[in-house]
CSV table of N, CA and C in Angstrom, one decimal:
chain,number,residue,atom,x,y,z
A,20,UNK,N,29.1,143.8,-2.1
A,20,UNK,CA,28.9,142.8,-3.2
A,20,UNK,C,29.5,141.5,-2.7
A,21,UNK,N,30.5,141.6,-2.0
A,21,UNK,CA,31.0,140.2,-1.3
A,21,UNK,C,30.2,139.5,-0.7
A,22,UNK,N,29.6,140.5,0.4
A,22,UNK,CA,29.0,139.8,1.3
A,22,UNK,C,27.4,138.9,0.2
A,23,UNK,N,27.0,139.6,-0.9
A,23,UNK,CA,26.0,138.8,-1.5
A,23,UNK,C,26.6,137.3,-2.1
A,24,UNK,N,27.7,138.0,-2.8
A,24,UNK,CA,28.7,136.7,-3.4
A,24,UNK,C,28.7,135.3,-2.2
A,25,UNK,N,28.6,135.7,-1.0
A,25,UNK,CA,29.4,134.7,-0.2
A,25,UNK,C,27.8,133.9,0.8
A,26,UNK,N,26.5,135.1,0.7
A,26,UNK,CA,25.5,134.5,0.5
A,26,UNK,C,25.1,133.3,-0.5
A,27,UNK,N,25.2,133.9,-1.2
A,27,UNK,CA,24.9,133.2,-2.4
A,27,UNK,C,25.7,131.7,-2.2
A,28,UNK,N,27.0,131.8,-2.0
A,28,UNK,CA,27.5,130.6,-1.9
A,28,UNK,C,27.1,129.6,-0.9
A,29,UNK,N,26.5,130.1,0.2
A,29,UNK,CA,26.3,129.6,1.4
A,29,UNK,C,24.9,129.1,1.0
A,30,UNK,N,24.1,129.8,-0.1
A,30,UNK,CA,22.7,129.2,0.0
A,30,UNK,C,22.6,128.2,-1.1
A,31,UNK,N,23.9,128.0,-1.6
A,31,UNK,CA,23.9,126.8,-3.0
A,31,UNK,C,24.0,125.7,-1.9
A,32,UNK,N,25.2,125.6,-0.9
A,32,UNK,CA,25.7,124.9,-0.3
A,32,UNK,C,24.8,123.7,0.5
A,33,UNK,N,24.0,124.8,0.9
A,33,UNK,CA,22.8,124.2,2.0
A,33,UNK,C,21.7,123.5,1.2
A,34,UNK,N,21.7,123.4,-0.1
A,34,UNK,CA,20.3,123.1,-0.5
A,34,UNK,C,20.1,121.8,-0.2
A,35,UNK,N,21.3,120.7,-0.4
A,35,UNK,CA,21.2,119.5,0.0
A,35,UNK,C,20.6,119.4,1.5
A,36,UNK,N,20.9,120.0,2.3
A,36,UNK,CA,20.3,120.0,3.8
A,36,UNK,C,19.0,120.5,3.7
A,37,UNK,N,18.4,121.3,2.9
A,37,UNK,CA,17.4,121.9,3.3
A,37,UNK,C,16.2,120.6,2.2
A,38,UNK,N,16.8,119.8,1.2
A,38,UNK,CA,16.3,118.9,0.6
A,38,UNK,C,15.8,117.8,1.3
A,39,UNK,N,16.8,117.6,2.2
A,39,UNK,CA,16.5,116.7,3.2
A,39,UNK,C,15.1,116.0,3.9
A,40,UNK,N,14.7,115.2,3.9
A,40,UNK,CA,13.5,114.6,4.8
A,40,UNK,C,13.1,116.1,5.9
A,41,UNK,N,12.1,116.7,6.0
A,41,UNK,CA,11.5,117.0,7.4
A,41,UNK,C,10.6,116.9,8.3
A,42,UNK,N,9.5,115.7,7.7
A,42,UNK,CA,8.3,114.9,8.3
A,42,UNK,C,8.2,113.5,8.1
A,43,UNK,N,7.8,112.6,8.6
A,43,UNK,CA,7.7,111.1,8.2
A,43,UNK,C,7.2,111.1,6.8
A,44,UNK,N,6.1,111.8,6.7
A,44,UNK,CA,5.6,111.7,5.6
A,44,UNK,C,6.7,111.6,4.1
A,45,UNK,N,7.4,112.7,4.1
A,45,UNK,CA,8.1,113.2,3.4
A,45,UNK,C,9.4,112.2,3.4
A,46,UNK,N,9.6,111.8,4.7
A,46,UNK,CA,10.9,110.4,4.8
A,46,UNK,C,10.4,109.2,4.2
A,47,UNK,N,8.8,109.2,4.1
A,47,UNK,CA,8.4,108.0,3.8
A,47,UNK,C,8.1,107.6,2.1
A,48,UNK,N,8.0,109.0,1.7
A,48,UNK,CA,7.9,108.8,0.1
A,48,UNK,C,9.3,108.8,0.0
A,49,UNK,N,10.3,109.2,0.1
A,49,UNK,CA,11.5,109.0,-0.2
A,49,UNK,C,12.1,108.0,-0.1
A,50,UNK,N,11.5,106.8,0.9
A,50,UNK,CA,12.1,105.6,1.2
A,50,UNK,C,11.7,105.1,0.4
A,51,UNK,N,10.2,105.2,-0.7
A,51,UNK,CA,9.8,104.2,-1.4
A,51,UNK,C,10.6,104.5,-2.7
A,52,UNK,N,10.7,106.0,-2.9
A,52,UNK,CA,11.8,106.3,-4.1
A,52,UNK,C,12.7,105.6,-4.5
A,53,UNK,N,13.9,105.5,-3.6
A,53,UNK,CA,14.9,105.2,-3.0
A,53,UNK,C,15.1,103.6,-3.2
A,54,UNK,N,13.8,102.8,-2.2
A,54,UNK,CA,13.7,101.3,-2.4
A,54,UNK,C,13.4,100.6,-4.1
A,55,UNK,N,12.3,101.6,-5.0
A,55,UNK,CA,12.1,101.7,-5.8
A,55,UNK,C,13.3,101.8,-7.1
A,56,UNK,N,14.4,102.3,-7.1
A,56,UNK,CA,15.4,102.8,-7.8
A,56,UNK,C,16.4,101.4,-7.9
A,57,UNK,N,16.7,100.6,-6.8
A,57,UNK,CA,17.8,99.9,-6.8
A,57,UNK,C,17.3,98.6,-7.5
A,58,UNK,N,18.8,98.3,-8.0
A,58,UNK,CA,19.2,96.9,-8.9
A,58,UNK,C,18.2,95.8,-7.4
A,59,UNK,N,17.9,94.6,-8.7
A,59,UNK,CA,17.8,93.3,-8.0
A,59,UNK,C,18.9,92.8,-6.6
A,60,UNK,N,20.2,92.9,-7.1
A,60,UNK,CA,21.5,92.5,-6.4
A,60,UNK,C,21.5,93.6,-4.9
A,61,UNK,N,21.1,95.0,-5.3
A,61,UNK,CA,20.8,95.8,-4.3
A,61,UNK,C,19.6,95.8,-3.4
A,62,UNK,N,18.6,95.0,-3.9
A,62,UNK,CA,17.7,95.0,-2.9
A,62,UNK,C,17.8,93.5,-2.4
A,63,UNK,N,18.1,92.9,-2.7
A,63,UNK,CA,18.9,91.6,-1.5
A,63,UNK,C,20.0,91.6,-1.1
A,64,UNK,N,20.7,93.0,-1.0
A,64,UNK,CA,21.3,93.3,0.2
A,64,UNK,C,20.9,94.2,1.0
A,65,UNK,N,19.9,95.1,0.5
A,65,UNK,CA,19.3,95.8,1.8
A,65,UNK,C,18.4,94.8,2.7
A,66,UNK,N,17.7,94.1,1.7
A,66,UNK,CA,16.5,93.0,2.5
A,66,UNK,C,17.0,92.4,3.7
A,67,UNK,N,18.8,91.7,2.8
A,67,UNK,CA,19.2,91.2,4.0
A,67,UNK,C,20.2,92.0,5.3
A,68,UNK,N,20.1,93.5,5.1
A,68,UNK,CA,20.3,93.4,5.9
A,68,UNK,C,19.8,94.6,7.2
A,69,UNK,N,18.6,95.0,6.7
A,69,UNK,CA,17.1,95.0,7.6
A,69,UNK,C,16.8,93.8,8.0
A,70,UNK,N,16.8,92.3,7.5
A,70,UNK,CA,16.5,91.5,8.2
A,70,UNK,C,17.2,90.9,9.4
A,71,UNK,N,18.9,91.3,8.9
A,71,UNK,CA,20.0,90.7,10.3
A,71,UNK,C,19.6,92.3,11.3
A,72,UNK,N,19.4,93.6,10.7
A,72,UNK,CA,18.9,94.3,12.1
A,72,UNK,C,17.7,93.9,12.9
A,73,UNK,N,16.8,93.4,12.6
A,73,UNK,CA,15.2,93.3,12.6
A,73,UNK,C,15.8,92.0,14.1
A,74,UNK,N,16.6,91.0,13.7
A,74,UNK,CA,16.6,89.4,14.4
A,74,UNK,C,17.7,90.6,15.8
A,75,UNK,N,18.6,91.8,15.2
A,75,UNK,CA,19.2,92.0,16.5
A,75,UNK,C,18.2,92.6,17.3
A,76,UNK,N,17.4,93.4,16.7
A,76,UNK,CA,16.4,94.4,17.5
A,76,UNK,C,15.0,93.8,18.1
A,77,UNK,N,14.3,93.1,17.8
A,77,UNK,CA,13.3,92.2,18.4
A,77,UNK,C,13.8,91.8,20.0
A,78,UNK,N,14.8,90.8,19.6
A,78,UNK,CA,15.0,90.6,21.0
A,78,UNK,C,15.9,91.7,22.0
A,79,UNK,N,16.2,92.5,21.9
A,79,UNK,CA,16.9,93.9,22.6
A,79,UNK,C,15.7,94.7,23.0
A,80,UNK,N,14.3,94.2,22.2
A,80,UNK,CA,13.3,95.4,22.7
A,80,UNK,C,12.2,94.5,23.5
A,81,UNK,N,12.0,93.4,23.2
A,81,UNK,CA,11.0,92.1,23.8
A,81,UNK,C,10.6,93.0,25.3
A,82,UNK,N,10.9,93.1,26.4
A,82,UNK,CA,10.2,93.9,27.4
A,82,UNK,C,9.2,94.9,27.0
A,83,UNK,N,9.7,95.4,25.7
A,83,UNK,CA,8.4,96.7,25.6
A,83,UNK,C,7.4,96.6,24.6
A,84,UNK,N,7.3,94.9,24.5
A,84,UNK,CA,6.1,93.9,23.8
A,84,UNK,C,5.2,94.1,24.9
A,85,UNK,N,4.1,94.6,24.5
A,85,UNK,CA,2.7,94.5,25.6
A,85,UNK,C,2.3,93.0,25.4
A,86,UNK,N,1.3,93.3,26.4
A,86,UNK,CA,0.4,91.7,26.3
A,86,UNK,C,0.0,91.3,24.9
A,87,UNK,N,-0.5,92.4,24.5
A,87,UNK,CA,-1.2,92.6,23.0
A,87,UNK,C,-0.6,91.9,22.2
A,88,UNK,N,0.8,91.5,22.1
A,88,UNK,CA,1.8,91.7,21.1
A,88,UNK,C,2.0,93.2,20.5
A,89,UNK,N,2.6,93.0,19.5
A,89,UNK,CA,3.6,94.3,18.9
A,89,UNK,C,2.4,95.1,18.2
A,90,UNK,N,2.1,96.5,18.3
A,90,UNK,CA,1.0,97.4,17.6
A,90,UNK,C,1.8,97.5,15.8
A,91,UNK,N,1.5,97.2,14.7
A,91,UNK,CA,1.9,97.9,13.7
A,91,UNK,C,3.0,99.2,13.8
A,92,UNK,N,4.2,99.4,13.3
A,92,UNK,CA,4.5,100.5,13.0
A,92,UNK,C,5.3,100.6,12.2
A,93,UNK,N,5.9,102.1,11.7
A,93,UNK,CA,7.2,102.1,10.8
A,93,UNK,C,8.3,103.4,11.0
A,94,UNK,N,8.9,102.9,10.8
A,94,UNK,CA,10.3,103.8,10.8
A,94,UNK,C,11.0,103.8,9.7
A,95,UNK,N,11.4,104.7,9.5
A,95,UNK,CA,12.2,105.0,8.1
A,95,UNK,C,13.4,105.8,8.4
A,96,UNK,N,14.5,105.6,7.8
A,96,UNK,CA,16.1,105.6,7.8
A,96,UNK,C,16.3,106.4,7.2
A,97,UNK,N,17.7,107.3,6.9
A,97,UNK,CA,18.3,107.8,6.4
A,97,UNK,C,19.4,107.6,6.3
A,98,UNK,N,20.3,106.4,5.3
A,98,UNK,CA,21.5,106.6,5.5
A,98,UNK,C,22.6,107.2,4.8
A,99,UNK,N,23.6,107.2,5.5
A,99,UNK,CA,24.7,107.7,4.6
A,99,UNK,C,25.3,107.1,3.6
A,100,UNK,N,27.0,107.5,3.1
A,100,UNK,CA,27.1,106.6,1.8
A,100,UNK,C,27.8,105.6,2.4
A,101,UNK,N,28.1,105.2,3.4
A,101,UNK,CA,28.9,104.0,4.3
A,101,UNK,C,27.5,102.8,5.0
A,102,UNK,N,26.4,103.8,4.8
A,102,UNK,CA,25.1,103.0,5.4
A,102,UNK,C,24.8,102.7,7.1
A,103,UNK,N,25.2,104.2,7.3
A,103,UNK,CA,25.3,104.0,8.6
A,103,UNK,C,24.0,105.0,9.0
A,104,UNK,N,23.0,104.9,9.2
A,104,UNK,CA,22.0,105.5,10.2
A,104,UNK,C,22.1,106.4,10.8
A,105,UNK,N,21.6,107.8,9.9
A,105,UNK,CA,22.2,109.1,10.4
A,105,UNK,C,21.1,110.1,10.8
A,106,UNK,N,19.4,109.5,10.6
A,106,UNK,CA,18.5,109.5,11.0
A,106,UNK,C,17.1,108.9,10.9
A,107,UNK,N,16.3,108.8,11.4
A,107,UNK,CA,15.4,108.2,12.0
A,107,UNK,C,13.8,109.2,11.4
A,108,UNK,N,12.8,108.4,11.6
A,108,UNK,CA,11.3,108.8,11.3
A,108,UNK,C,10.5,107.5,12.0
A,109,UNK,N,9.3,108.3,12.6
A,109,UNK,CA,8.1,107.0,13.5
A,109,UNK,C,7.4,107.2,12.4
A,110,UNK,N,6.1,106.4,12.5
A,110,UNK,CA,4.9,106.3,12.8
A,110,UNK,C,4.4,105.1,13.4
A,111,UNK,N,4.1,105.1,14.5
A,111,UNK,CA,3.2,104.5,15.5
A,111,UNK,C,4.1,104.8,17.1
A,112,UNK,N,3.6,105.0,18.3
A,112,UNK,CA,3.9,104.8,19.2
A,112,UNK,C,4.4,104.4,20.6
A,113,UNK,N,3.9,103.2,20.0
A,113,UNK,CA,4.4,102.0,21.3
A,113,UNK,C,5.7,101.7,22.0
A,114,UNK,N,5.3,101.9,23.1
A,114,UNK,CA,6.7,101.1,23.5
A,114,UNK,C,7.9,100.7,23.1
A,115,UNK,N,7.1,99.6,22.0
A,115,UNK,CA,8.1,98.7,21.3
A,115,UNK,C,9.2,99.4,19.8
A,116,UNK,N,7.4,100.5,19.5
A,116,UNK,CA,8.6,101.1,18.1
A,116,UNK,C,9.2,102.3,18.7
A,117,UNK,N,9.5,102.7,19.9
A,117,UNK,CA,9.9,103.4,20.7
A,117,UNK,C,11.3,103.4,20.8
A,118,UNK,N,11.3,101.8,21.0
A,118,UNK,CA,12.5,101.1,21.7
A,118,UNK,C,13.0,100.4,20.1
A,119,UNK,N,12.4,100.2,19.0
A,119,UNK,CA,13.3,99.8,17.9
A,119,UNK,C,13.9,100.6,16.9
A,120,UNK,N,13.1,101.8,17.0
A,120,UNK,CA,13.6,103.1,16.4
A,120,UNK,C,14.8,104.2,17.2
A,121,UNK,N,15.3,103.8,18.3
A,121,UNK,CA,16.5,104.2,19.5
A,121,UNK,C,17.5,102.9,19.0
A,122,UNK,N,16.8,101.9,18.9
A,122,UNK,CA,18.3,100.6,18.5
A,122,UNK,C,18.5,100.9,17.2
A,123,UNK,N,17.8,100.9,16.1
A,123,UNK,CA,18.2,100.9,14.8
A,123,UNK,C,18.8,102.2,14.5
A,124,UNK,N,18.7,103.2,15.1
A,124,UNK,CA,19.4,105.4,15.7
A,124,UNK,C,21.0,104.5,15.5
A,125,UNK,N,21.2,103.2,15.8
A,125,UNK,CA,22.8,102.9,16.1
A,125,UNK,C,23.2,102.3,14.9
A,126,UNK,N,22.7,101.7,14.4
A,126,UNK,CA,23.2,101.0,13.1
A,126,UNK,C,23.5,101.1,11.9
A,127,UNK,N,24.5,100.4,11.0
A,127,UNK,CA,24.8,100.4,10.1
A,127,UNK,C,24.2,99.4,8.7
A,128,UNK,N,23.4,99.7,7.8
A,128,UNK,CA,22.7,98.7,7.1
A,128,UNK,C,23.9,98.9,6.0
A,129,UNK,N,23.0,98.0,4.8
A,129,UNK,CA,24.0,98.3,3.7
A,129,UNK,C,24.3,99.2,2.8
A,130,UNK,N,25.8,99.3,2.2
A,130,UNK,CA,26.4,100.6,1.2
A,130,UNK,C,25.4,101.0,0.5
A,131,UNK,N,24.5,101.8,0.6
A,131,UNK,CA,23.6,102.2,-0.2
A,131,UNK,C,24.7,102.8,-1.9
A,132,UNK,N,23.7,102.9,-3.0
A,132,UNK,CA,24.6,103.2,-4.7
A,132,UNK,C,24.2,104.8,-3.7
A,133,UNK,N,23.6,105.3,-3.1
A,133,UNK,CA,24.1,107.1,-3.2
A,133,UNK,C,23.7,107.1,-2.0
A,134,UNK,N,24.3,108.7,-1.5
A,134,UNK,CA,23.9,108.6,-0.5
A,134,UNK,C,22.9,110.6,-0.7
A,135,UNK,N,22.1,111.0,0.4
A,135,UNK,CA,21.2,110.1,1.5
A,135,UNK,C,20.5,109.3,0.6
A,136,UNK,N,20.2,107.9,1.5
A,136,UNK,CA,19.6,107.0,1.1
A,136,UNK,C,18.2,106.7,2.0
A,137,UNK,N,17.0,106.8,1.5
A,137,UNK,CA,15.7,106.4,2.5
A,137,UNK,C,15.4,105.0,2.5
A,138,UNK,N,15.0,104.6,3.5
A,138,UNK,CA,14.6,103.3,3.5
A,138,UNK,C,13.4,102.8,4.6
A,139,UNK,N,12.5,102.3,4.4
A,139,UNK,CA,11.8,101.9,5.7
A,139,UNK,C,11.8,100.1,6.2
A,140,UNK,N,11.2,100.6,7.6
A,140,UNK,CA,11.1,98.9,8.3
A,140,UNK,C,9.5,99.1,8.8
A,141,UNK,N,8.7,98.4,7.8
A,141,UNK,CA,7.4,98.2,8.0
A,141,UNK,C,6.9,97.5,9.0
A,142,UNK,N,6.5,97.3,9.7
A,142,UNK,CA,6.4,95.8,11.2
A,142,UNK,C,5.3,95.8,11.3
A,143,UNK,N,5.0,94.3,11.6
A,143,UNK,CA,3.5,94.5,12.0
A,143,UNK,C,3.6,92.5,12.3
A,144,UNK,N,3.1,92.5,13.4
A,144,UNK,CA,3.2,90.9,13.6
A,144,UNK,C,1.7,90.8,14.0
A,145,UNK,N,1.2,89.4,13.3
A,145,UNK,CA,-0.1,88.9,13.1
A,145,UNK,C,-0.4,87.8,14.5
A,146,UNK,N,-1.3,87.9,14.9
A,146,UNK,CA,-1.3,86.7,16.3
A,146,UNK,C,-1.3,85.3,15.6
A,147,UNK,N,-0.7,84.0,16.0
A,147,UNK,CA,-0.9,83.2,15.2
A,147,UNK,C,-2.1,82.0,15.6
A,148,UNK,N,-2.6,81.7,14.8
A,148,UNK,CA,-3.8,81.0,15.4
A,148,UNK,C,-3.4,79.7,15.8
């Protein structure tokens, strides 16, 4: 009987883990949840501070800019309740989101109101005429 009791405890425990993101897809509706949910005041501090990662990570990745320029992609976050970057989601595979999705793996955005927190970084640069 214990050993069910102490099952049992161990499978309440885990649900948060098993709630968790397990495909982009699934990190990606959550990031819109998530972006979706917060106050005005909270989303111009996330904006701004996806934008101060965005100005460090461009130029830390610039080599793995093809000729092309940069292909579309996105990455989506998971942070904790300190807003620190506890995992990661692609879609696209270039080089470049290769190399911005390994630098942003290091950072710290802002105190998210809960934590896990989803969020994405949509990119996509236009050629300019």
């Amino acid at each position: 009987m214990s050993r069910i009791i102490l099952f049992a405890a161990l499978a309440i425990l885990a649900l948060p883990v098993f709630a968790a993101a397990q495909s982009y897809a699934e990190a990606k509706a959550l990031a819109d949840r998530d972006e979706a949910s917060v106050s005005k005041t909270q989303s111009s501090a996330l904006l701004a501070s996806q934008g101060a990662a965005i100005d460090r990570i461009v130029p830390a990745c610039a080599r793995a800019m093809g000729p092309a320029g940069m292909p579309p992609f996105v990455v989506v976050v998971e942070l904790d309740a300190a807003g620190k970057v506890v995992a990661t989601w692609r879609e696209g595979d270039s080089d470049f989101a290769v190399c911005f999705e390994k630098q942003l793996s290091t950072f710290s955005l802002f105190a998210p109101p809960h934590a896990p927190f989803y969020t994405s970084f949509e990119m996509s640069m236009s050629p300019q005429d």
